[in-house]
Amino acid sequence: MSVSIRTENREKPTRVRAGVPSKQVNPSTLRAVVVDDEELARGLLREMLKAHPEIEIAAECANGFEAVKAIGETSPDLVFLDVQMPKLDGFEVLELIDPGPAIIFVTAFDQYAMRAFDAQAADYLLKPFSAERFERALERARSRIGGAQQQHAQLAAAARGPGRPQRIVVRDGPKVHIIPIERLDYVEAQDDYVALHSGGKSYLKQQPISDVEAALDPARFVRIHRSAIVNLERVARIEPYSKDSRIAILSDGARLPVSRSGYARLMEAMGDSQGNRKSTR
């Protein structure tokens, strides 16, 4: 599934588009993006931020796609990010944006809040929250702005908790590709990126292959080589390649290297030390 990122026409504060400031912006001004699918929640944050003229709301977004686009355009210092949203959730938004802004999670669900806090987000706001709690979160966020940048994908993974994702999101310019896990055929490491192969197409994502491996179910996906992870259901057969290595032939004809240790993991996952499971020729 591929979706172009667009923002819908709705009543919003004046935006500051990336590289095109509207008015003369004070260098000390902080720019914020408010992301929540509930208009009342966005309105509450808007009202609370009125007490802080040094903070400019660069954009308000009602879903994850709008958020990714707005954050990319405005380069904010601070993002108030709802967790549960349609289309893309808050964790998926984090995976698609560049490091930089301090993140304050906003959620009605305490389990997400505690994970976010433990994952070292700037702070979290548990709905409903008081003005005093908002001020504390804002102060914590200020202390993070301009400091060391945490990779948002790592923050998202830590805050999401132990559950495995059901899909992978990849940004490609103005588009976001959504790959359901069951449709992922195999993964290849390419320097600082991984190539995610699904249905004859390939999608590049800046992420270590070890992070992808950790997110996938080991009963369904096996690291068969330092540069390759395969969906077990796609393996058609395994052939010798050299003295200490083999080649996995997939159902679509793709050929992947299999190291000695990768072969052992593959056989263990298949549940047959001889490599003769029913679907393997």
mmCIF file of C-alpha atoms in Angstrom, residues 5 53 81 85 90 117 120 144 248 254:
data_model
loop_
_atom_site.group_PDB
_atom_site.id
_atom_site.type_symbol
_atom_site.label_atom_id
_atom_site.label_comp_id
_atom_site.label_asym_id
_atom_site.label_seq_id
_atom_site.Cartn_x
_atom_site.Cartn_y
_atom_site.Cartn_z
ATOM 1 C CA ILE A 5 1.197 12.561 2.057
ATOM 2 C CA PRO A 53 4.117 33.663 23.024
ATOM 3 C CA LEU A 81 2.256 13.634 19.306
ATOM 4 C CA MET A 85 -4.536 7.803 15.410
ATOM 5 C CA GLY A 90 2.276 8.066 16.632
ATOM 6 C CA PHE A 117 8.617 7.938 29.425
ATOM 7 C CA GLN A 120 13.216 8.806 27.145
ATOM 8 C CA ARG A 144 15.887 18.559 25.411
ATOM 9 C CA ALA A 248 18.174 -20.185 -0.718
ATOM 10 C CA ALA A 254 15.152 -14.696 -5.853
#
